[in-house]
Coordinates of C-alpha atoms in Angstrom, one line a residue:
M474 CA -28.9 -22.3 0.5
T475 CA -30.9 -19.1 0.5
A476 CA -29.8 -15.9 -1.2
Q477 CA -29.8 -14.2 2.1
A478 CA -27.1 -16.6 3.4
N479 CA -24.8 -15.3 0.6
N480 CA -25.1 -11.6 1.6
F481 CA -21.6 -11.0 2.9
R482 CA -21.4 -8.1 5.3
W483 CA -18.0 -6.8 6.3
A484 CA -16.4 -3.8 8.1
N485 CA -13.2 -1.8 8.3
D486 CA -12.3 1.2 10.4
G487 CA -11.8 3.5 7.3
D488 CA -13.3 3.9 3.9
V489 CA -11.9 3.2 0.4
N490 CA -12.0 7.0 -0.3
S491 CA -12.3 6.6 -4.1
M492 CA -13.6 4.1 -6.6
D493 CA -10.9 5.2 -9.0
P494 CA -8.0 2.7 -8.7
Y495 CA -5.4 5.2 -9.9
T496 CA -5.9 7.8 -7.2
R497 CA -3.9 6.3 -4.4
Q498 CA -1.1 3.7 -4.0
E499 CA -2.7 2.3 -0.9
T500 CA -3.3 -1.4 -0.2
F501 CA -6.9 -1.1 1.0
L502 CA -8.0 1.1 -1.9
L503 CA -6.2 -1.0 -4.5
S504 CA -7.5 -4.3 -3.1
F505 CA -11.1 -3.1 -2.8
N506 CA -11.1 -1.8 -6.4
A507 CA -9.5 -5.0 -7.6
N508 CA -12.9 -6.5 -7.2
I509 CA -14.1 -4.4 -10.1
Y510 CA -10.9 -3.6 -12.1
E511 CA -8.5 -6.3 -13.3
P512 CA -4.9 -6.3 -14.2
L513 CA -3.2 -8.0 -17.2
V514 CA -1.7 -10.5 -14.6
R515 CA -2.8 -11.1 -11.1
R516 CA -1.8 -13.0 -8.0
D517 CA -3.5 -16.2 -7.0
A518 CA -4.4 -17.3 -3.5
Q519 CA -0.7 -18.3 -2.9
M520 CA 0.5 -14.9 -4.3
R521 CA 1.9 -16.5 -7.5
V522 CA 1.6 -14.5 -10.7
E523 CA -1.1 -15.9 -13.0
P524 CA -2.8 -14.8 -16.2
A525 CA -5.8 -12.4 -16.0
L526 CA -6.7 -10.1 -18.8
A527 CA -3.5 -11.3 -20.6
E528 CA -3.8 -15.0 -21.2
R529 CA -0.1 -15.4 -22.1
W530 CA 3.1 -13.4 -22.7
E531 CA 6.6 -13.8 -23.9
N532 CA 10.0 -11.9 -24.1
P533 CA 11.0 -11.5 -27.8
S534 CA 14.0 -9.5 -26.5
P535 CA 15.5 -8.6 -23.1
T536 CA 13.6 -5.3 -23.1
V537 CA 10.4 -6.3 -24.8
W538 CA 7.4 -8.0 -23.2
R539 CA 4.6 -9.1 -25.6
F540 CA 1.1 -9.7 -24.0
H541 CA -1.6 -11.6 -25.7
L542 CA -4.9 -10.3 -24.4
R543 CA -7.8 -12.6 -23.5
Q544 CA -10.3 -12.6 -26.3
G545 CA -14.0 -12.3 -25.7
V546 CA -13.6 -10.2 -22.5
R547 CA -16.1 -7.4 -22.1
F548 CA -16.4 -4.6 -19.6
S549 CA -19.6 -4.8 -17.6
D550 CA -21.3 -2.3 -19.9
G551 CA -20.8 -4.7 -22.8
T552 CA -17.9 -2.9 -24.4
P553 CA -15.2 -5.2 -25.6
F554 CA -11.8 -5.1 -23.8
T555 CA -9.0 -4.4 -26.4
A556 CA -5.5 -3.2 -26.7
D557 CA -6.8 0.4 -26.9
D558 CA -7.9 0.1 -23.3
V559 CA -4.5 -1.1 -22.3
I560 CA -2.9 1.9 -24.0
F561 CA -5.4 4.3 -22.5
S562 CA -4.9 2.8 -19.0
A563 CA -1.2 3.3 -19.3
E564 CA -1.6 6.9 -20.4
R565 CA -4.0 7.5 -17.5
A566 CA -1.8 5.7 -14.9
R567 CA 1.2 7.9 -15.9
G568 CA -0.8 11.2 -16.3
P569 CA -1.7 14.0 -14.0
G570 CA -3.7 13.1 -10.9
S571 CA -2.4 9.5 -10.9
N572 CA -0.7 8.1 -7.8
I573 CA 0.4 4.9 -9.4
Q574 CA 3.1 6.1 -11.8
G575 CA 5.6 3.8 -10.3
V576 CA 4.1 0.6 -11.7
L577 CA 5.2 1.6 -15.2
A578 CA 8.4 3.4 -14.2
S579 CA 10.6 1.1 -16.2
V580 CA 8.4 1.1 -19.3
K581 CA 9.6 3.3 -22.2
E582 CA 6.8 2.6 -24.6
I583 CA 3.6 0.5 -24.9
R584 CA 2.7 -0.4 -28.5
K585 CA -0.5 -1.8 -29.9
I586 CA 0.3 -4.7 -32.3
D587 CA -3.3 -5.6 -33.0
D588 CA -6.6 -5.5 -31.0
H589 CA -5.4 -8.3 -28.8
T590 CA -1.7 -7.9 -28.6
V591 CA 0.4 -5.2 -26.9
E592 CA 4.1 -4.8 -26.4
F593 CA 5.9 -3.2 -23.5
E594 CA 9.4 -1.9 -24.1
T595 CA 11.4 -1.2 -21.0
T596 CA 14.4 1.2 -20.8
V597 CA 16.5 -1.7 -19.5
P598 CA 15.9 -5.4 -18.9
N599 CA 13.4 -5.6 -16.0
P600 CA 13.1 -9.1 -14.5
I601 CA 10.2 -8.2 -12.2
L602 CA 7.9 -6.4 -14.6
L603 CA 5.1 -8.9 -14.1
Q604 CA 5.2 -8.5 -10.3
E605 CA 5.1 -4.7 -10.8
I606 CA 1.9 -4.6 -12.8
T607 CA -0.2 -7.1 -10.7
N608 CA -2.1 -4.2 -9.0
W609 CA -2.7 -2.1 -12.2
G610 CA -6.3 -2.5 -13.2
M611 CA -7.5 -1.9 -16.7
M612 CA -10.0 0.8 -17.4
S613 CA -12.3 1.4 -20.4
R614 CA -11.3 4.2 -22.7
A615 CA -14.9 4.6 -24.0
W616 CA -16.4 4.8 -20.5
A617 CA -13.9 7.3 -19.2
A618 CA -14.4 9.5 -22.3
Q619 CA -18.2 9.2 -22.0
H620 CA -18.1 10.4 -18.4
N621 CA -15.2 13.0 -18.7
A622 CA -13.0 10.8 -16.5
E623 CA -9.9 10.4 -18.8
R624 CA -7.7 11.7 -16.0
P625 CA -7.9 10.6 -12.3
V626 CA -8.6 13.3 -9.8
D627 CA -5.7 13.6 -7.3
L628 CA -7.0 12.6 -3.9
T629 CA -4.8 15.2 -2.3
T630 CA -7.3 17.8 -3.7
T631 CA -11.0 18.1 -2.9
G632 CA -12.1 17.6 -6.5
E633 CA -14.0 14.7 -7.9
N634 CA -15.0 13.3 -11.2
F635 CA -17.4 10.5 -12.3
A636 CA -14.8 7.8 -11.5
T637 CA -14.5 8.9 -7.9
R638 CA -18.0 7.5 -7.0
N639 CA -18.7 5.2 -9.9
A640 CA -16.8 2.2 -11.4
M641 CA -17.0 0.0 -14.4
G642 CA -14.5 -2.8 -15.1
T643 CA -14.1 -6.3 -16.3
G644 CA -13.9 -7.9 -12.8
P645 CA -15.9 -10.3 -10.8
F646 CA -18.1 -7.6 -9.1
L647 CA -20.1 -4.6 -10.0
L648 CA -20.6 -1.4 -8.0
Q649 CA -24.3 -1.3 -7.0
S650 CA -24.2 1.6 -4.6
R651 CA -21.8 4.0 -2.9
E652 CA -22.2 6.0 0.3
P653 CA -18.8 7.5 1.1
D654 CA -17.7 6.9 4.7
R655 CA -20.7 4.7 5.4
R656 CA -21.5 1.8 3.0
T657 CA -20.5 0.5 -0.4
V658 CA -22.3 -2.5 -2.0
L659 CA -21.0 -4.8 -4.7
V660 CA -22.8 -7.5 -6.6
P661 CA -21.5 -10.3 -8.8
N662 CA -20.8 -9.5 -12.4
P663 CA -22.9 -11.9 -14.5
T664 CA -20.7 -11.5 -17.5
W665 CA -17.4 -12.1 -15.9
W666 CA -15.0 -14.0 -18.2
D667 CA -13.6 -16.2 -15.4
T668 CA -15.4 -19.1 -13.5
P669 CA -16.4 -17.7 -10.1
R670 CA -15.0 -19.6 -7.1
H671 CA -17.0 -17.4 -4.7
N672 CA -20.7 -18.0 -4.1
L673 CA -21.8 -14.5 -3.1
T674 CA -25.0 -12.8 -4.1
R675 CA -24.1 -9.5 -2.5
A676 CA -21.2 -7.9 -0.6
E677 CA -21.8 -5.0 1.7
F678 CA -18.8 -3.1 3.0
N679 CA -19.4 -0.9 6.1
V680 CA -17.2 1.7 7.6
I681 CA -17.3 1.4 11.4
S682 CA -14.5 3.6 12.8
N683 CA -15.0 2.8 16.5
D684 CA -13.0 -0.3 17.5
A685 CA -15.5 -1.5 20.1
T686 CA -18.5 -1.0 17.9
R687 CA -16.9 -2.8 15.0
V688 CA -16.0 -5.8 17.2
A689 CA -19.5 -5.8 18.8
A690 CA -21.0 -5.9 15.3
L691 CA -19.0 -9.0 14.5
L692 CA -19.8 -10.8 17.7
S693 CA -23.5 -10.0 17.5
G694 CA -23.7 -11.4 13.9
E695 CA -24.4 -8.0 12.4
M696 CA -21.1 -8.4 10.4
D697 CA -19.6 -11.5 8.9
F698 CA -16.0 -10.3 8.6
V699 CA -13.8 -7.6 10.1
Y700 CA -10.7 -6.4 8.1
T701 CA -9.0 -4.4 10.9
V702 CA -9.1 -6.1 14.3
P703 CA -7.9 -4.1 17.3
P704 CA -5.0 -6.0 19.0
Q705 CA -6.6 -5.5 22.4
D706 CA -9.6 -7.5 21.2
V707 CA -7.9 -10.5 19.5
E708 CA -8.0 -12.8 22.5
R709 CA -11.6 -11.9 23.3
I710 CA -12.7 -12.7 19.8
R711 CA -10.6 -15.9 19.7
R712 CA -12.5 -17.1 22.8
S713 CA -16.0 -16.1 21.5
P714 CA -18.2 -18.8 20.0
G715 CA -19.1 -18.6 16.3
V716 CA -16.1 -16.5 15.2
S717 CA -12.5 -17.1 14.3
I718 CA -9.3 -15.1 14.1
L719 CA -7.1 -15.3 11.0
Q720 CA -3.6 -14.1 11.7
G721 CA -0.3 -14.1 9.7
P722 CA 2.7 -12.0 8.9
E723 CA 2.2 -8.9 6.7
L724 CA 4.7 -7.6 4.1
R725 CA 3.9 -4.0 5.2
T726 CA 6.5 -2.0 7.2
I727 CA 5.5 0.9 9.4
Y728 CA 8.1 3.7 9.6
L729 CA 8.7 7.3 10.4
G730 CA 9.9 9.9 7.9
M731 CA 11.5 13.3 8.6
D732 CA 11.6 16.3 6.3
Q733 CA 15.2 16.5 5.2
M734 CA 14.5 18.7 2.2
R735 CA 13.3 22.2 3.4
P736 CA 15.8 24.6 4.9
Q737 CA 13.3 25.2 7.7
L738 CA 10.7 22.8 8.9
L739 CA 7.0 23.7 8.4
K740 CA 5.9 22.5 11.8
S741 CA 8.7 23.2 14.3
D742 CA 9.8 25.8 16.8
V743 CA 13.3 25.9 15.2
Q744 CA 13.8 29.0 13.1
G745 CA 16.3 29.4 10.2
K746 CA 17.4 25.8 9.9
N747 CA 16.2 22.2 9.7
P748 CA 17.3 19.9 12.6
F749 CA 16.4 16.8 10.5
Q750 CA 19.1 17.6 8.0
D751 CA 21.7 16.7 10.7
V752 CA 22.2 12.9 10.9
R753 CA 23.0 13.3 14.7
V754 CA 19.5 14.5 15.3
R755 CA 18.0 11.6 13.3
R756 CA 20.2 9.1 15.1
A757 CA 19.2 10.6 18.5
M758 CA 15.6 9.9 17.6
L759 CA 16.4 6.3 16.5
L760 CA 18.1 5.7 19.9
A761 CA 15.1 7.1 21.8
I762 CA 12.4 5.0 20.2
D763 CA 11.9 1.6 21.9
V764 CA 10.3 -0.6 19.2
N765 CA 10.4 -3.6 21.5
A766 CA 8.3 -1.7 24.1
I767 CA 5.9 -0.7 21.3
Q768 CA 5.6 -4.4 20.3
R769 CA 4.8 -5.4 23.9
T770 CA 2.5 -2.7 25.1
V771 CA 0.8 -1.2 22.1
M772 CA 0.8 -4.0 19.5
R773 CA 0.2 -6.7 22.1
G774 CA 2.9 -8.8 20.5
Q775 CA 1.4 -8.5 17.0
S776 CA 4.3 -6.9 15.3
R777 CA 7.9 -7.6 14.3
P778 CA 10.4 -4.8 15.3
T779 CA 12.6 -3.8 12.5
N780 CA 15.3 -1.3 11.2
L781 CA 14.6 -2.0 7.5
L782 CA 12.0 -0.6 5.1
Y783 CA 11.1 -4.2 4.1
G784 CA 10.7 -7.4 6.1
P785 CA 10.5 -11.2 6.0
G786 CA 8.8 -12.5 2.9
V787 CA 10.2 -9.8 0.7
N788 CA 12.8 -10.8 -1.8
G789 CA 16.1 -9.4 -0.7
F790 CA 15.4 -9.6 3.1
L791 CA 18.2 -11.0 5.2
E792 CA 18.0 -11.2 9.0
A793 CA 21.6 -10.1 9.1
D794 CA 20.7 -6.8 7.5
D795 CA 18.1 -6.0 10.1
V796 CA 20.3 -4.5 12.7
R797 CA 19.0 -1.8 15.1
P798 CA 21.1 -0.2 17.9
A799 CA 19.9 -0.6 21.4
V800 CA 17.9 2.2 23.0
N801 CA 20.2 4.7 24.6
V802 CA 18.6 7.9 25.9
A803 CA 21.9 9.3 27.3
E804 CA 23.6 9.0 23.9
G805 CA 20.6 10.5 22.2
R806 CA 20.8 13.6 24.5
R807 CA 24.5 13.8 23.8
L808 CA 24.0 13.7 20.1
L809 CA 21.3 16.4 20.3
T810 CA 23.6 18.7 22.3
E811 CA 26.4 18.1 19.9
A812 CA 24.1 19.0 17.0
G813 CA 23.3 22.3 18.7
Y814 CA 20.1 21.4 20.5
P815 CA 21.0 21.1 24.2
N816 CA 17.4 21.9 25.2
G817 CA 15.9 19.9 22.4
F818 CA 13.2 21.3 20.1
G819 CA 9.6 21.1 19.2
V820 CA 8.0 19.4 16.1
T821 CA 4.6 18.1 15.0
L822 CA 4.2 14.4 14.2
D823 CA 1.5 13.8 11.6
C824 CA -0.2 10.4 12.1
P825 CA -3.3 8.6 10.8
N826 CA -5.9 7.3 13.2
D827 CA -7.7 4.9 11.0
R828 CA -5.1 3.4 8.6
Y829 CA -2.6 1.1 10.4
V830 CA -3.0 -1.2 13.3
N831 CA -3.1 1.0 16.5
D832 CA -1.6 3.9 14.5
E833 CA -2.5 6.7 16.8
A834 CA -1.5 4.7 19.9
V835 CA 1.9 3.9 18.3
C836 CA 2.4 7.6 17.6
T837 CA 1.4 8.5 21.2
A838 CA 4.0 6.1 22.5
I839 CA 6.7 7.6 20.3
T840 CA 5.8 11.1 21.5
A841 CA 6.6 10.1 25.0
M842 CA 9.8 8.3 24.0
L843 CA 11.2 11.3 22.1
A844 CA 10.4 13.5 25.1
R845 CA 13.1 11.6 27.0
V846 CA 15.8 13.0 24.8
G847 CA 14.3 16.5 24.8
I848 CA 12.2 16.5 21.5
R849 CA 8.8 17.9 22.3
V850 CA 6.3 16.3 19.9
T851 CA 2.9 17.7 19.2
L852 CA 0.8 14.8 17.8
N853 CA -1.6 15.6 14.9
A854 CA -3.7 12.5 14.3
Q855 CA -6.4 12.5 11.6
T856 CA -8.4 10.3 9.3
R857 CA -6.7 8.7 6.4
A858 CA -8.5 10.8 3.8
R859 CA -7.2 14.1 5.3
Y860 CA -3.9 12.6 6.3
F861 CA -2.8 11.2 2.9
S862 CA -3.8 14.5 1.2
E863 CA -1.3 16.2 3.4
I864 CA 1.5 13.6 3.4
N865 CA 1.4 12.6 -0.3
G866 CA 0.1 15.8 -1.8
P867 CA 2.2 18.1 -4.0
R868 CA 2.9 20.4 -1.0
F869 CA 4.1 17.5 1.3
N870 CA 2.6 19.5 4.2
T871 CA 4.5 17.7 6.9
S872 CA 7.7 17.7 8.9
F873 CA 7.5 14.4 10.7
Y874 CA 5.2 11.6 9.7
M875 CA 4.2 7.9 10.0
L876 CA 3.7 5.8 6.9
G877 CA 3.3 2.2 6.0
W878 CA 4.5 0.4 2.8
T879 CA 3.9 -3.0 1.3
P880 CA 6.2 -3.8 -1.6
S881 CA 3.7 -4.7 -4.3
T882 CA 6.3 -6.6 -6.2
G883 CA 7.4 -8.6 -3.2
D884 CA 10.9 -7.2 -3.8
A885 CA 13.1 -4.9 -1.8
H886 CA 13.7 -2.7 -4.9
N887 CA 10.1 -1.6 -4.7
A888 CA 10.6 0.0 -1.3
F889 CA 13.9 1.5 -2.2
Y890 CA 12.6 3.0 -5.4
N891 CA 9.3 4.4 -4.1
L892 CA 10.3 5.5 -0.6
A893 CA 13.9 6.5 -0.5
A894 CA 15.3 7.2 -4.0
T895 CA 15.7 10.8 -5.0
R896 CA 12.4 12.1 -6.2
T897 CA 12.3 12.6 -10.0
G898 CA 8.6 12.3 -10.9
S899 CA 8.1 8.6 -11.3
R900 CA 10.8 7.7 -8.9
G901 CA 10.6 8.5 -5.2
V902 CA 6.9 9.4 -5.5
F903 CA 6.4 8.5 -1.8
N904 CA 9.7 10.0 -0.6
S905 CA 7.9 12.7 1.4
A906 CA 11.0 13.2 3.5
G907 CA 13.0 14.4 0.5
Y908 CA 15.9 12.1 1.4
S909 CA 18.5 12.1 -1.3
N910 CA 21.8 10.2 -1.5
P911 CA 23.5 9.7 -5.0
A912 CA 25.3 6.6 -3.9
F913 CA 22.0 5.1 -2.8
D914 CA 20.4 6.0 -6.1
T915 CA 23.2 4.3 -8.0
L916 CA 22.6 1.1 -6.0
V917 CA 18.9 1.3 -6.7
D918 CA 19.5 1.6 -10.4
R919 CA 21.9 -1.4 -10.4
I920 CA 19.5 -3.5 -8.4
A921 CA 16.8 -2.9 -11.0
V922 CA 18.8 -4.5 -13.8
E923 CA 20.9 -7.1 -12.0
T924 CA 19.9 -10.6 -12.9
D925 CA 22.5 -12.6 -10.9
P926 CA 20.7 -13.4 -7.6
A927 CA 23.9 -13.4 -5.4
Q928 CA 25.1 -10.1 -6.8
R929 CA 21.7 -8.6 -6.6
Q930 CA 21.5 -9.6 -2.9
R931 CA 24.8 -8.0 -2.2
L932 CA 23.5 -4.7 -3.8
I933 CA 20.3 -4.8 -1.7
S934 CA 22.3 -5.4 1.5
E935 CA 24.6 -2.5 0.6
A936 CA 21.7 -0.2 -0.1
S937 CA 20.0 -1.1 3.2
Q938 CA 23.3 -0.3 5.0
V939 CA 23.4 3.2 3.4
L940 CA 19.9 3.9 4.7
R941 CA 20.8 2.7 8.2
D942 CA 24.0 4.7 8.3
D943 CA 22.1 7.8 7.1
V944 CA 19.2 7.1 9.4
A945 CA 17.2 8.1 6.4
F946 CA 14.0 6.9 8.0
I947 CA 13.1 5.3 11.4
P948 CA 11.5 1.9 10.7
L949 CA 9.2 0.6 13.4
H950 CA 7.8 -2.8 12.7
Q951 CA 6.1 -5.1 10.3
Q952 CA 2.5 -5.6 11.2
Q953 CA 0.7 -8.8 11.7
I954 CA -2.4 -9.2 9.5
V955 CA -5.3 -9.9 11.9
W956 CA -8.8 -10.6 10.4
A957 CA -11.9 -11.9 12.1
V958 CA -14.6 -14.0 10.4
R959 CA -17.8 -15.6 11.4
N960 CA -17.9 -19.4 11.2
G961 CA -19.4 -20.7 8.0
W962 CA -17.5 -18.2 5.8
T963 CA -14.2 -19.0 4.1
V964 CA -11.8 -16.2 3.2
V965 CA -8.2 -16.2 1.9
Q966 CA -5.6 -14.2 3.7
T967 CA -2.4 -13.3 1.9
A968 CA 0.7 -11.5 3.2
D969 CA 0.0 -8.4 1.1
N970 CA -3.2 -7.9 3.1
Y971 CA -5.3 -7.9 -0.1
F972 CA -8.8 -9.0 0.8
Q973 CA -10.4 -10.4 -2.4
L974 CA -14.1 -11.1 -2.6
R975 CA -13.5 -13.6 -5.4
H976 CA -12.0 -16.0 -2.8
V977 CA -15.0 -15.7 -0.4
R978 CA -17.4 -18.6 0.1
H979 CA -20.2 -19.5 2.4
G980 CA -20.7 -23.0 3.5
Q981 CA -18.9 -26.0 2.1

């Protein structure tokens, strides 16, 4: 087999945006950087938790987790990986500029026992701590200090530091070159501690934003793999020689959020009040949006309509909880009139155009559907880099927005805690809507510590009922993961949509 045969070329519609794994809680950024930065524990090809930089762990008490670090591991610059790097990584993840504070939300203190032993003490017993830290990569204290990158640069700003365009971890790959919004090249790490299962000599990631161009590059042999496949091209690719479609359910839920915090919306023609603070308005919107039509016409059947912030495959999901009222335009108009908007109102919908499957097309369909009840929507679609800086930034510069969320723990609590709980700093980090319900917060706190499975399920179902009654958000669907790969290459698709180069092989 020639070295050229192991040059893996792949494409996506948008870029990673940063080589710093702490700057955004986003699947694509986290999964790409996981090729370079490794966690204490990781998920295998079946999404089971397995040892990584921690070779074993135990619970000496209900609130203490003791991790024994793998000895002999070095960062790719030759620096030994020790407990000091874990402590530093925790400080950096919880500090200014980080977007991943939630992974350590339950942790009160991290203590160094010796160079290869650390203890995590949680505020209360946390049965899913291991699942929460599977996406938290370890960084080198010495490297960050040397390059003045001790703190991540918040991607909602225009600033950068050395870690934005450079990377240095313990993982299976090294960053060879970085051209933002164009191409990023990784090569195998010759000093990786683990036994490689991949057989790559080079991995070249290309940003091809145009759907037709991206598909053409795959079919012509210019690309070996496409991460985001347009739904309208799936059958064409499936019928084409030399390529295959990989398709499966994704844990991600796509939903709409509405600013319920400000007394007056930033982007609306309503003056002096906020229509989204009235549950009748939010319910009217829910009744106007036909998620089944979106599934048929926009997603080409590649979605699962929902009224929950989490779906099948997530612990806590019950089909009986996923109840959505039928579309009812007349009732929606009646509710708007009752709420004081007989002629409707205008508002801007912020939407990405290169992040989720057919995201702009979905938002366009929603714009037309809301018009039927009198809500005049101005669609503002933009690239993910600009979009997330507006939606997740400190200003929360939005009134109405689309977002997607994959519970990184595989548990409903993760969606509740990050998306809907009252914002407190580490909690509700992605609650851009400013939704707040003390009864819901109490349920979330109880779910976090409940160890009896039956009682925990009852609490999850009760919490989901609160969100449905409040129409806190408007869930749309769970996406299907659709990848396309040239024959001769083997890749592993998991329900969290993490594409890992360590699983890629060429040939037999």
